[in-house]
Amino acid sequence: MSASTLSRRKFLQISGVAGSAFCLGYYFVSGATEATFLNPVSNNDQDGNIEMNAWISIHPTGKVTIFSHRAEMGQGVYQAIPQIVAEELAVLLEEVKVVFAQGDNKKYGSQVTGGSSTVRNSYKNLLKLGATAREMLLEAASNKWSVPKTECYAEAGHIIHRPSGRKFHYGELAAEASKLPVPENIELKPRSEYKLIGKPLKRLDTPLKTNGAAGFGIDKRLPGMLFAAVEHNPRLRGKVKSFDDTAARKIPGVKDVFSLIIKVHNTEREGVAVVADSTWAAIQGKKALKIEWDDSGFEHINTADIYSRQKEKLHTEEGLISRKVGDPDEVLARSTKKIEALYQTPYQSHACMEPMNCTAHYQGDKVEIWGPIQAPDWIQGFISDEMGIDKDNVIVNLTFLGGGFGRKAFTDYPHEACLISQKMGVPIQLLWTREDDMTQGPYRPGISYRCEGVVEDGMISAYKARMSGQNIDHWRSDKRDVANRNTSEGFLKPYFDSLKNVSFAEVQFETPIPVIWWRSVYASTNGFAYESFMDELAHEAGKDPLEFRRQHLEETRLHNLIDKLESVSNWKNRPKNGGYGVAITECFGTTVGQVVKVSKVPGGGIKIDQVWVVVDCGWYVNPDTIQAQMEGSIVMALGAATAHQITFKDGLVEQSNFHSYQMPRIMHAPPVEVHLMENDENAGGVGEPGLPPFAPALTNAIFDLTGKRIRTLPFDINAV
Amino acid sequence: MISLNVNKKAYQLDADPNMPLLWAIRDIVGLTGTKYGCGVAQCGACVVHLNGEAVRSCVTPLSRAAGQEVVTIEGLSENNNHPLQLAWKELDVPQCGYCHSGQLMSAAVLLRENSTPTDQDIDDAMAGNICRCGTYSRIRKAIHKAAELQKQGR
Ligand code: FES
Ligand code: FES
């Protein structure tokens, strides 16, 4: 699936450019204004497709193309976007062609595929632009037949005249329809009439992924293309002092060797590039390099030191308050029964199955990029700024992504590819080896938490949480005096209405380790601390942990979720200390509750017998995609909780490949049962919110079974 | 020149005999369905069949494959209709899909050798294939499903 059929169209004057794509943190507001997305933006492309609006093109033969403005990395937008648009457009999904849009936020609003945002931020727009195009086609047909529009209806890619049974396929109407004024105040279908949305339809990308046909970034091929690999300093942020490339240049196929510097946030990463006629030759050349690194200043980075400093700070600093209700300090000061716990979570690599790679073709005043990229519009802006190329001449084409998890929203590897192509004057494909991926970061930050609380009369009278870990935003801005507004991400928001005294704070902590968002971002670690501590408080209160949560929540929507979780897991009938644990977290507009059931393995260790998941993501598109995302999130959470972590010794990352960064494998995947709450609330995210509750539900279950509290991740599940 | 038979087609490759089969297939033969994930026999993304056996092409030197029969994901079936491919599609197994060429090639050997694999058989045969997206439970279901389809002669 290539986006090359999308020739550059001229835009009509677009007023009110893409809404606020504020990029602090990781909230991405999708923002094409209506004027942008509803206007037919030009006439025909080179294949004769007629553009109805930015997302919909119709060929005179009737073939409908729907553009995916977001990246497909497994989470299912390649399915979800067409499934939404096709509903209102009234076309058969199987007959639609899906094409990835190029990076262009003037046209599409933010294309940053992160924050589980595609559906929840775009669905209303997508419904509307499907409906708008349909209305224009109806109008065109009624004009052609000179009949009232009300006598016509749309179905399966045709406009049908009800009284006479005459019909036009969309291709026969598109040219005329696209010239009509854009209608306003279109009525959208009620949910009860949906034919596609809400159904577990088959994913459109699956057939491409069972026979090798799906084009990932690494699969891009261009005439005359060379392959590149880069030896990066194994010590974080060290510099190249000198290098000897004699041996590397002797490897057959090696064409050139040179050093280069790329930007990593506001710092630099140095390396030596080897360009060759095959990936293998480039990797061989990389291995043959003799490089002298200047490591000065970074040898001090050590994992043990990081956590002891975090712990010390949590005991000596109050930090910046991000959220506060009442006065927990006052309650804590007067109480004789305060309980307190420290939790520790590790640095993590995203370890996307497809390592970082990017294909670039630099052509002087223009550069074209193909790659597994989560944020095409960011990359476009970044490359434009860094290389001094007009933004419209930075063409970013999306491929399928072999995983993303936040890592592929970063600019480093596309930047590197562009610089290498610039130097070589031909198209090149840059591949990071797995070792590059694992030793270079950026990583999810490892964060420590100190939680303090008081239970009085069986209820929480104070809940105070402090986190200390690298703030992802500090990498992008010098503003260090603002609280991380995501310190409470994962904690159920309604608790802020029902708990009388609660506070969250960030105790500032810096190291030179590059960090970035990782699936579910802060919630991925916060959830562990906050939901573990909730369990500790319930235990202190002598209450059933699920009932304890219910008693602290007033919102009906959450009560419904808790009721559901209770019934599907048969919670009430569980045996005492039968190995059941629960956790409920919220992020990206979706609440997920999980119950984990564990048992002892004869001879030692713990086995996960079952996971029950209840998801409340409001309005949703495809229940099977949601189920898949929950299943996958749990495996990823299991890995982060029990299998792997990134550690540092003398400035070096100690893991380099899957032998030292162990992944859950098929025998580790627990049985997962997913239930969806049905309601008409706004759509929430799906790709990330299933991850945070798993680790605390697991460790709470282990506590229930064994009386042992696990407060540090990862832990060895076979040694519990 | 190294002669190689890939998906029933003969190729003459002018390449370093130490080059792993993976890169020869991808960069020289030009079939990109076989994937690189680790390069050190840890992840299974690169699994192909060499004379019918599942091998990790990232650690198989081209010289070892010389004159032999190689089958890649592109050659698993004529029309994306191997029982495993049908089952994979029916259960929508892939997420990102990157690992699934290797998953399917490993599973194909299992299913050929064992027409009714148990969960334990599946765990044993598939333990070498990592899926970062965590599609494992669907892989297991789909292998059982494919075993059924195979029995029905599909
Ligand atoms: S790439 Fe061969 S096993 Fe990972
Ligand atoms: S589907 Fe993404 S790695 Fe398996």
Short mmCIF file of N, CA, C and O and ligand atoms in Angstrom, two decimals, chain B residues 22 35-46 56-59, ligand 1:
data_model
loop_
_atom_site.label_atom_id
_atom_site.label_comp_id
_atom_site.label_asym_id
_atom_site.label_seq_id
_atom_site.Cartn_x
_atom_site.Cartn_y
_atom_site.Cartn_z
N LEU B 22 18.86 -14.38 5.67
CA LEU B 22 17.88 -13.29 5.84
C LEU B 22 18.15 -12.13 4.91
O LEU B 22 17.27 -11.65 4.19
N LYS B 35 11.39 -11.17 8.10
CA LYS B 35 11.75 -9.96 8.84
C LYS B 35 12.98 -10.11 9.74
O LYS B 35 13.29 -11.20 10.23
N TYR B 36 13.61 -8.98 9.96
CA TYR B 36 14.71 -8.88 10.92
C TYR B 36 14.14 -8.38 12.25
O TYR B 36 13.46 -7.35 12.27
N GLY B 37 14.47 -9.10 13.33
CA GLY B 37 14.02 -8.63 14.64
C GLY B 37 15.13 -8.53 15.66
O GLY B 37 15.11 -7.68 16.53
N CYS B 38 16.12 -9.44 15.55
CA CYS B 38 17.19 -9.43 16.55
C CYS B 38 18.55 -9.79 15.97
O CYS B 38 19.57 -9.36 16.48
N GLY B 39 18.56 -10.61 14.94
CA GLY B 39 19.82 -10.98 14.31
C GLY B 39 20.62 -12.03 15.06
O GLY B 39 21.70 -12.42 14.62
N VAL B 40 20.10 -12.47 16.21
CA VAL B 40 20.87 -13.42 17.02
C VAL B 40 20.04 -14.62 17.48
O VAL B 40 20.23 -15.14 18.58
N ALA B 41 19.11 -15.04 16.65
CA ALA B 41 18.34 -16.27 16.92
C ALA B 41 17.51 -16.20 18.20
O ALA B 41 17.30 -17.19 18.87
N GLN B 42 17.03 -15.00 18.52
CA GLN B 42 16.24 -14.87 19.75
C GLN B 42 14.75 -14.66 19.51
O GLN B 42 13.96 -14.91 20.40
N CYS B 43 14.36 -14.16 18.33
CA CYS B 43 12.97 -13.69 18.21
C CYS B 43 12.11 -14.43 17.20
O CYS B 43 10.89 -14.38 17.28
N GLY B 44 12.72 -15.08 16.24
CA GLY B 44 11.92 -15.85 15.28
C GLY B 44 11.27 -15.06 14.15
O GLY B 44 10.57 -15.63 13.32
N ALA B 45 11.50 -13.76 14.09
CA ALA B 45 10.88 -12.97 13.02
C ALA B 45 11.36 -13.40 11.63
O ALA B 45 10.71 -13.16 10.63
N CYS B 46 12.53 -14.03 11.60
CA CYS B 46 13.19 -14.35 10.33
C CYS B 46 13.02 -15.80 9.91
O CYS B 46 13.71 -16.25 9.00
N ARG B 56 16.20 -20.18 11.50
CA ARG B 56 16.27 -18.73 11.69
C ARG B 56 17.26 -18.20 10.66
O ARG B 56 18.47 -18.42 10.76
N SER B 57 16.72 -17.50 9.69
CA SER B 57 17.55 -17.11 8.55
C SER B 57 18.60 -16.07 8.95
O SER B 57 19.57 -15.88 8.24
N CYS B 58 18.42 -15.40 10.10
CA CYS B 58 19.40 -14.38 10.50
C CYS B 58 20.72 -15.00 10.93
O CYS B 58 21.73 -14.31 10.98
N VAL B 59 20.70 -16.30 11.28
CA VAL B 59 21.95 -16.95 11.68
C VAL B 59 22.29 -18.13 10.77
O VAL B 59 23.13 -18.95 11.09
S1 FES C 1 15.93 -12.00 13.49
FE1 FES C 1 16.39 -14.07 13.42
S2 FES C 1 15.69 -14.81 15.30
FE2 FES C 1 15.42 -12.67 15.47
#
